[in-house]
C-alpha cells in the first residue's frame, strides 16, 4: 500500500508534468476505484446484516428465546460485519479522501492514531515492539488526506526499517507554533527504503507550511498548528 503509492509520487511523467500533478491524476482515479470497491463490498455486508437480523427474529419466534450460546454467536457475527465495514471506511479515508471545501482544521493527533491502526497488522506480523506517546487534540492546517498520507508514510518507513522483532518509537507533541511527529526505528542500517519518495513528500509538507526531515533511524514531520 504505502510502498507503491510512495513510488508513484516520484514517477516521471512522459509529457513533462510534475510528479505531484501525476500523483494528483492517479489519486483521482484511485478515488473512483475505491468508491466502486466500497459499493461492491458493502452490498453483501448489508445483506449479511439484514439476514442476520431475520435469523435472530426467526430463532426468537420458534423457540421463544435465544440460548446464550446462540446469542453469543450472533453477537460475534454482527461485530465482525461492523468491523469489516469500519476497516473499509478507514482504508477509503486514507487512500481516497474526500475534498473538504470548508478547509476546517485537521485533527493531527487522530490522523496519527488512525495511521498506526492501519499498520497494526504489519507491526504484529513483524513482531515489532511499538511505543507511542501522542499528545491529544493537536490540530493543523491543510487537507485531511495530505496530513494522513504524510503521517502514514513516516510510520511505514519506520516499520520497513525496523524489520522483524525490531523497535519503533512514535511521538507526537507540540513544539512552539507547530507539532512534530517523530518516528524512530532504532535500526543501524543506513539504507533508505523509499529513496525516491521523499522529495515529493517534502514538497507536499512544504505546501502546508511544514517540513519533512529524514535522517538515519529517525523521520520527522513538522506541521503548523491551526
PDB file of C-alpha atoms in Angstrom:
ATOM      1  CA  UNK A   1       0.000   0.000   0.000  1.00  0.00           C
ATOM      2  CA  UNK A   2       2.433   2.675   1.196  1.00  0.00           C
ATOM      3  CA  UNK A   3       5.337   1.432  -0.913  1.00  0.00           C
ATOM      4  CA  UNK A   4       3.595   1.562  -4.268  1.00  0.00           C
ATOM      5  CA  UNK A   5       1.957   4.946  -3.694  1.00  0.00           C
ATOM      6  CA  UNK A   6       5.224   6.437  -2.462  1.00  0.00           C
ATOM      7  CA  UNK A   7       6.922   5.167  -5.589  1.00  0.00           C
ATOM      8  CA  UNK A   8       4.184   6.650  -7.745  1.00  0.00           C
ATOM      9  CA  UNK A   9       4.759  10.066  -6.228  1.00  0.00           C
ATOM     10  CA  UNK A  10       8.174  10.239  -7.855  1.00  0.00           C
ATOM     11  CA  UNK A  11       7.426   8.559 -11.178  1.00  0.00           C
ATOM     12  CA  UNK A  12       8.286  10.902 -14.025  1.00  0.00           C
ATOM     13  CA  UNK A  13       5.569  11.832 -16.471  1.00  0.00           C
ATOM     14  CA  UNK A  14       6.263  11.190 -20.184  1.00  0.00           C
ATOM     15  CA  UNK A  15       4.934  14.628 -21.159  1.00  0.00           C
ATOM     16  CA  UNK A  16       6.960  16.505 -18.588  1.00  0.00           C
ATOM     17  CA  UNK A  17       4.301  17.183 -15.959  1.00  0.00           C
ATOM     18  CA  UNK A  18       5.459  17.493 -12.372  1.00  0.00           C
ATOM     19  CA  UNK A  19       5.496  14.489 -10.071  1.00  0.00           C
ATOM     20  CA  UNK A  20       2.751  15.937  -7.891  1.00  0.00           C
ATOM     21  CA  UNK A  21       0.494  16.576 -10.910  1.00  0.00           C
ATOM     22  CA  UNK A  22       0.903  12.952 -11.949  1.00  0.00           C
ATOM     23  CA  UNK A  23       0.132  11.870  -8.385  1.00  0.00           C
ATOM     24  CA  UNK A  24      -2.994  14.050  -8.316  1.00  0.00           C
ATOM     25  CA  UNK A  25      -4.240  12.459 -11.534  1.00  0.00           C
ATOM     26  CA  UNK A  26      -3.658   8.975 -10.164  1.00  0.00           C
ATOM     27  CA  UNK A  27      -5.383   9.914  -6.926  1.00  0.00           C
ATOM     28  CA  UNK A  28      -8.486  10.996  -8.842  1.00  0.00           C
ATOM     29  CA  UNK A  29      -8.651   7.560 -10.485  1.00  0.00           C
ATOM     30  CA  UNK A  30      -7.973   5.866  -7.157  1.00  0.00           C
ATOM     31  CA  UNK A  31     -10.939   7.628  -5.579  1.00  0.00           C
ATOM     32  CA  UNK A  32     -13.335   6.301  -8.230  1.00  0.00           C
ATOM     33  CA  UNK A  33     -11.946   2.771  -7.876  1.00  0.00           C
ATOM     34  CA  UNK A  34     -12.244   2.893  -4.086  1.00  0.00           C
ATOM     35  CA  UNK A  35     -15.827   4.145  -4.384  1.00  0.00           C
ATOM     36  CA  UNK A  36     -16.631   1.147  -6.583  1.00  0.00           C
ATOM     37  CA  UNK A  37     -14.897  -1.215  -4.170  1.00  0.00           C
ATOM     38  CA  UNK A  38     -16.847   0.157  -1.206  1.00  0.00           C
ATOM     39  CA  UNK A  39     -20.127  -0.205  -3.082  1.00  0.00           C
ATOM     40  CA  UNK A  40     -19.408  -3.776  -4.206  1.00  0.00           C
ATOM     41  CA  UNK A  41     -18.271  -4.927  -0.751  1.00  0.00           C
ATOM     42  CA  UNK A  42     -20.805  -3.052   1.351  1.00  0.00           C
ATOM     43  CA  UNK A  43     -23.739  -4.518  -0.571  1.00  0.00           C
ATOM     44  CA  UNK A  44     -23.023  -8.089   0.621  1.00  0.00           C
ATOM     45  CA  UNK A  45     -22.177  -6.751   4.092  1.00  0.00           C
ATOM     46  CA  UNK A  46     -25.588  -5.072   4.272  1.00  0.00           C
ATOM     47  CA  UNK A  47     -27.227  -8.277   3.037  1.00  0.00           C
ATOM     48  CA  UNK A  48     -25.432 -10.270   5.744  1.00  0.00           C
ATOM     49  CA  UNK A  49     -26.520  -7.789   8.410  1.00  0.00           C
ATOM     50  CA  UNK A  50     -30.177  -7.880   7.279  1.00  0.00           C
ATOM     51  CA  UNK A  51     -30.255 -11.673   7.070  1.00  0.00           C
ATOM     52  CA  UNK A  52     -28.628 -11.904  10.485  1.00  0.00           C
ATOM     53  CA  UNK A  53     -31.455  -9.794  11.918  1.00  0.00           C
ATOM     54  CA  UNK A  54     -34.021 -12.033  10.146  1.00  0.00           C
ATOM     55  CA  UNK A  55     -32.338 -15.146  11.550  1.00  0.00           C
ATOM     56  CA  UNK A  56     -32.360 -13.649  15.045  1.00  0.00           C
ATOM     57  CA  UNK A  57     -36.106 -12.942  14.864  1.00  0.00           C
ATOM     58  CA  UNK A  58     -36.794 -16.415  13.426  1.00  0.00           C
ATOM     59  CA  UNK A  59     -34.962 -18.108  16.281  1.00  0.00           C
ATOM     60  CA  UNK A  60     -36.825 -15.970  18.777  1.00  0.00           C
ATOM     61  CA  UNK A  61     -40.230 -16.834  17.249  1.00  0.00           C
ATOM     62  CA  UNK A  62     -39.524 -20.565  17.006  1.00  0.00           C
ATOM     63  CA  UNK A  63     -38.023 -21.015  20.448  1.00  0.00           C
ATOM     64  CA  UNK A  64     -39.437 -18.118  22.424  1.00  0.00           C
ATOM     65  CA  UNK A  65     -35.928 -17.055  23.338  1.00  0.00           C
ATOM     66  CA  UNK A  66     -32.387 -17.343  22.074  1.00  0.00           C
ATOM     67  CA  UNK A  67     -29.976 -19.521  24.008  1.00  0.00           C
ATOM     68  CA  UNK A  68     -26.856 -17.864  25.479  1.00  0.00           C
ATOM     69  CA  UNK A  69     -24.670 -19.834  23.064  1.00  0.00           C
ATOM     70  CA  UNK A  70     -26.649 -18.728  20.026  1.00  0.00           C
ATOM     71  CA  UNK A  71     -26.787 -15.147  21.302  1.00  0.00           C
ATOM     72  CA  UNK A  72     -23.014 -15.129  21.641  1.00  0.00           C
ATOM     73  CA  UNK A  73     -22.539 -16.449  18.088  1.00  0.00           C
ATOM     74  CA  UNK A  74     -24.956 -13.898  16.648  1.00  0.00           C
ATOM     75  CA  UNK A  75     -23.208 -11.099  18.514  1.00  0.00           C
ATOM     76  CA  UNK A  76     -19.791 -12.158  17.197  1.00  0.00           C
ATOM     77  CA  UNK A  77     -21.068 -12.270  13.613  1.00  0.00           C
ATOM     78  CA  UNK A  78     -22.674  -8.840  13.949  1.00  0.00           C
ATOM     79  CA  UNK A  79     -19.495  -7.365  15.429  1.00  0.00           C
ATOM     80  CA  UNK A  80     -17.374  -8.782  12.611  1.00  0.00           C
ATOM     81  CA  UNK A  81     -19.675  -7.268   9.983  1.00  0.00           C
ATOM     82  CA  UNK A  82     -19.298  -3.844  11.609  1.00  0.00           C
ATOM     83  CA  UNK A  83     -15.540  -4.399  11.961  1.00  0.00           C
ATOM     84  CA  UNK A  84     -15.069  -5.106   8.243  1.00  0.00           C
ATOM     85  CA  UNK A  85     -17.220  -2.099   7.353  1.00  0.00           C
ATOM     86  CA  UNK A  86     -15.103   0.105   9.642  1.00  0.00           C
ATOM     87  CA  UNK A  87     -11.840  -1.161   8.133  1.00  0.00           C
ATOM     88  CA  UNK A  88     -13.104  -0.409   4.630  1.00  0.00           C
ATOM     89  CA  UNK A  89     -14.141   3.095   5.608  1.00  0.00           C
ATOM     90  CA  UNK A  90     -10.794   3.797   7.265  1.00  0.00           C
ATOM     91  CA  UNK A  91      -8.915   2.484   4.229  1.00  0.00           C
ATOM     92  CA  UNK A  92     -11.010   4.668   1.929  1.00  0.00           C
ATOM     93  CA  UNK A  93     -10.443   7.756   4.087  1.00  0.00           C
ATOM     94  CA  UNK A  94      -6.681   7.318   3.736  1.00  0.00           C
ATOM     95  CA  UNK A  95      -6.377   6.183   0.137  1.00  0.00           C
ATOM     96  CA  UNK A  96      -9.116   8.308  -1.439  1.00  0.00           C
ATOM     97  CA  UNK A  97     -10.002  11.171   0.918  1.00  0.00           C
ATOM     98  CA  UNK A  98     -12.887  13.436   0.076  1.00  0.00           C
ATOM     99  CA  UNK A  99     -12.096  17.109  -0.620  1.00  0.00           C
ATOM    100  CA  UNK A 100     -13.000  19.387   2.283  1.00  0.00           C
ATOM    101  CA  UNK A 101     -14.379  22.659   0.865  1.00  0.00           C
ATOM    102  CA  UNK A 102     -14.650  24.185   4.350  1.00  0.00           C
ATOM    103  CA  UNK A 103     -10.891  23.810   5.000  1.00  0.00           C
ATOM    104  CA  UNK A 104     -11.544  23.074   8.661  1.00  0.00           C
ATOM    105  CA  UNK A 105      -8.509  22.298  10.870  1.00  0.00           C
ATOM    106  CA  UNK A 106      -7.318  18.694  10.649  1.00  0.00           C
ATOM    107  CA  UNK A 107      -7.015  16.620  13.826  1.00  0.00           C
ATOM    108  CA  UNK A 108      -3.363  15.612  13.551  1.00  0.00           C
ATOM    109  CA  UNK A 109      -3.452  13.527  16.739  1.00  0.00           C
ATOM    110  CA  UNK A 110      -6.338  11.411  15.445  1.00  0.00           C
ATOM    111  CA  UNK A 111      -4.721  11.134  12.000  1.00  0.00           C
ATOM    112  CA  UNK A 112      -1.572   9.629  13.539  1.00  0.00           C
ATOM    113  CA  UNK A 113      -3.613   7.208  15.660  1.00  0.00           C
ATOM    114  CA  UNK A 114      -5.581   6.079  12.604  1.00  0.00           C
ATOM    115  CA  UNK A 115      -2.394   5.623  10.575  1.00  0.00           C
ATOM    116  CA  UNK A 116      -0.991   3.436  13.335  1.00  0.00           C
ATOM    117  CA  UNK A 117      -4.167   1.352  13.307  1.00  0.00           C
ATOM    118  CA  UNK A 118      -3.771   0.789   9.565  1.00  0.00           C
ATOM    119  CA  UNK A 119      -0.244  -0.518  10.147  1.00  0.00           C
ATOM    120  CA  UNK A 120      -1.154  -2.567  13.237  1.00  0.00           C
ATOM    121  CA  UNK A 121      -1.268  -5.837  11.278  1.00  0.00           C
ATOM    122  CA  UNK A 122       2.128  -5.131   9.712  1.00  0.00           C
ATOM    123  CA  UNK A 123       3.585  -4.414  13.151  1.00  0.00           C
ATOM    124  CA  UNK A 124       2.143  -7.617  14.614  1.00  0.00           C
ATOM    125  CA  UNK A 125       3.383  -9.668  11.665  1.00  0.00           C
ATOM    126  CA  UNK A 126       6.893  -8.283  12.106  1.00  0.00           C
ATOM    127  CA  UNK A 127       6.615  -8.674  15.915  1.00  0.00           C
ATOM    128  CA  UNK A 128       7.642  -5.056  16.430  1.00  0.00           C
ATOM    129  CA  UNK A 129       7.812  -3.537  19.875  1.00  0.00           C
ATOM    130  CA  UNK A 130       5.915  -0.267  19.392  1.00  0.00           C
ATOM    131  CA  UNK A 131       6.000   2.566  21.913  1.00  0.00           C
ATOM    132  CA  UNK A 132       3.845   5.611  21.327  1.00  0.00           C
ATOM    133  CA  UNK A 133       3.212   8.946  23.002  1.00  0.00           C
ATOM    134  CA  UNK A 134       0.650  11.038  21.120  1.00  0.00           C
ATOM    135  CA  UNK A 135      -0.362  14.388  22.554  1.00  0.00           C
ATOM    136  CA  UNK A 136      -4.126  14.777  22.097  1.00  0.00           C
ATOM    137  CA  UNK A 137      -6.108  17.497  20.335  1.00  0.00           C
ATOM    138  CA  UNK A 138      -3.331  18.817  18.092  1.00  0.00           C
ATOM    139  CA  UNK A 139      -4.888  20.364  15.002  1.00  0.00           C
ATOM    140  CA  UNK A 140      -3.124  21.571  11.877  1.00  0.00           C
ATOM    141  CA  UNK A 141      -3.902  23.269   8.581  1.00  0.00           C
ATOM    142  CA  UNK A 142      -4.040  21.628   5.163  1.00  0.00           C
ATOM    143  CA  UNK A 143      -6.263  18.816   3.933  1.00  0.00           C
ATOM    144  CA  UNK A 144      -7.062  15.700   5.917  1.00  0.00           C
ATOM    145  CA  UNK A 145      -5.924  13.464   3.049  1.00  0.00           C
ATOM    146  CA  UNK A 146      -2.481  15.076   2.832  1.00  0.00           C
ATOM    147  CA  UNK A 147      -1.964  15.071   6.609  1.00  0.00           C
ATOM    148  CA  UNK A 148      -2.955  11.420   6.923  1.00  0.00           C
ATOM    149  CA  UNK A 149      -0.825  10.403   3.979  1.00  0.00           C
ATOM    150  CA  UNK A 150       2.293  12.121   5.339  1.00  0.00           C
ATOM    151  CA  UNK A 151       1.813  10.524   8.765  1.00  0.00           C
ATOM    152  CA  UNK A 152       1.290   7.109   7.183  1.00  0.00           C
ATOM    153  CA  UNK A 153       4.454   7.407   5.076  1.00  0.00           C
ATOM    154  CA  UNK A 154       6.645   8.257   8.067  1.00  0.00           C
ATOM    155  CA  UNK A 155       5.222   5.327  10.007  1.00  0.00           C
ATOM    156  CA  UNK A 156       5.546   2.967   7.047  1.00  0.00           C
ATOM    157  CA  UNK A 157       9.200   3.956   6.657  1.00  0.00           C
ATOM    158  CA  UNK A 158       9.824   3.184  10.326  1.00  0.00           C
ATOM    159  CA  UNK A 159       8.158  -0.225  10.084  1.00  0.00           C
ATOM    160  CA  UNK A 160      10.144  -1.082   6.948  1.00  0.00           C
ATOM    161  CA  UNK A 161      13.459  -0.079   8.539  1.00  0.00           C
ATOM    162  CA  UNK A 162      12.819  -1.680  11.937  1.00  0.00           C
ATOM    163  CA  UNK A 163      12.491  -5.164  10.445  1.00  0.00           C
ATOM    164  CA  UNK A 164      11.433  -8.324  12.234  1.00  0.00           C
ATOM    165  CA  UNK A 165      11.345  -8.086  16.048  1.00  0.00           C
ATOM    166  CA  UNK A 166      12.594  -4.520  15.911  1.00  0.00           C
ATOM    167  CA  UNK A 167      11.512  -1.466  17.885  1.00  0.00           C
ATOM    168  CA  UNK A 168       9.545   1.600  16.902  1.00  0.00           C
ATOM    169  CA  UNK A 169       9.112   4.800  18.916  1.00  0.00           C
ATOM    170  CA  UNK A 170       6.356   7.168  17.794  1.00  0.00           C
ATOM    171  CA  UNK A 171       5.886  10.575  19.417  1.00  0.00           C
ATOM    172  CA  UNK A 172       3.676  13.499  18.516  1.00  0.00           C
ATOM    173  CA  UNK A 173       3.964  16.668  20.553  1.00  0.00           C
ATOM    174  CA  UNK A 174       3.552  20.396  20.423  1.00  0.00           C
ATOM    175  CA  UNK A 175       6.727  22.388  19.803  1.00  0.00           C
ATOM    176  CA  UNK A 176       6.403  26.163  19.637  1.00  0.00           C
ATOM    177  CA  UNK A 177       3.870  27.138  16.991  1.00  0.00           C
ATOM    178  CA  UNK A 178       3.737  23.678  15.481  1.00  0.00           C
ATOM    179  CA  UNK A 179       3.548  19.959  16.151  1.00  0.00           C
ATOM    180  CA  UNK A 180       6.278  17.422  15.456  1.00  0.00           C
ATOM    181  CA  UNK A 181       5.742  13.762  14.630  1.00  0.00           C
ATOM    182  CA  UNK A 182       8.876  11.700  15.267  1.00  0.00           C
ATOM    183  CA  UNK A 183       9.223   8.084  14.174  1.00  0.00           C
ATOM    184  CA  UNK A 184      12.398   6.406  15.377  1.00  0.00           C
ATOM    185  CA  UNK A 185      13.111   2.822  14.335  1.00  0.00           C
ATOM    186  CA  UNK A 186      16.385   2.149  16.122  1.00  0.00           C
ATOM    187  CA  UNK A 187      17.927   0.431  13.095  1.00  0.00           C
ATOM    188  CA  UNK A 188      21.627   0.907  12.381  1.00  0.00           C
ATOM    189  CA  UNK A 189      21.056   0.325   8.660  1.00  0.00           C
ATOM    190  CA  UNK A 190      21.886   3.475   6.676  1.00  0.00           C
ATOM    191  CA  UNK A 191      19.902   2.427   3.609  1.00  0.00           C
ATOM    192  CA  UNK A 192      16.706   4.309   2.807  1.00  0.00           C
ATOM    193  CA  UNK A 193      13.742   2.012   1.981  1.00  0.00           C
ATOM    194  CA  UNK A 194      11.995   4.562  -0.288  1.00  0.00           C
ATOM    195  CA  UNK A 195      14.807   6.881  -1.502  1.00  0.00           C
ATOM    196  CA  UNK A 196      12.844   8.422  -4.368  1.00  0.00           C
ATOM    197  CA  UNK A 197       9.706   9.320  -2.421  1.00  0.00           C
ATOM    198  CA  UNK A 198      10.878  11.991  -0.046  1.00  0.00           C
ATOM    199  CA  UNK A 199      11.394  14.906  -2.423  1.00  0.00           C
ATOM    200  CA  UNK A 200       7.719  14.787  -3.371  1.00  0.00           C
ATOM    201  CA  UNK A 201       6.640  14.244   0.239  1.00  0.00           C
ATOM    202  CA  UNK A 202       8.782  17.183   1.338  1.00  0.00           C
ATOM    203  CA  UNK A 203       7.098  19.339  -1.310  1.00  0.00           C
ATOM    204  CA  UNK A 204       3.698  18.198  -0.060  1.00  0.00           C
ATOM    205  CA  UNK A 205       4.582  19.164   3.529  1.00  0.00           C
ATOM    206  CA  UNK A 206       6.088  22.470   2.402  1.00  0.00           C
ATOM    207  CA  UNK A 207       2.847  23.362   0.656  1.00  0.00           C
ATOM    208  CA  UNK A 208       1.144  23.169   4.067  1.00  0.00           C
ATOM    209  CA  UNK A 209       3.788  25.305   5.742  1.00  0.00           C
ATOM    210  CA  UNK A 210       5.521  22.243   7.168  1.00  0.00           C
ATOM    211  CA  UNK A 211       8.698  20.264   6.746  1.00  0.00           C
ATOM    212  CA  UNK A 212       9.830  16.648   6.448  1.00  0.00           C
ATOM    213  CA  UNK A 213      13.211  15.640   7.825  1.00  0.00           C
ATOM    214  CA  UNK A 214      14.749  12.234   7.148  1.00  0.00           C
ATOM    215  CA  UNK A 215      17.986  11.085   8.703  1.00  0.00           C
ATOM    216  CA  UNK A 216      19.061   7.567   9.589  1.00  0.00           C
ATOM    217  CA  UNK A 217      16.837   5.956  12.197  1.00  0.00           C
ATOM    218  CA  UNK A 218      14.557   8.969  12.638  1.00  0.00           C
ATOM    219  CA  UNK A 219      11.984  10.662  10.431  1.00  0.00           C
ATOM    220  CA  UNK A 220      10.282  13.901  11.462  1.00  0.00           C
ATOM    221  CA  UNK A 221       7.240  15.748  10.227  1.00  0.00           C
ATOM    222  CA  UNK A 222       6.664  19.337  11.351  1.00  0.00           C
ATOM    223  CA  UNK A 223       3.297  20.940  10.699  1.00  0.00           C
ATOM    224  CA  UNK A 224       1.990  24.301  11.910  1.00  0.00           C
ATOM    225  CA  UNK A 225      -0.799  24.285  14.463  1.00  0.00           C
ATOM    226  CA  UNK A 226      -4.164  25.692  13.421  1.00  0.00           C
TER     227      UNK A 226
END
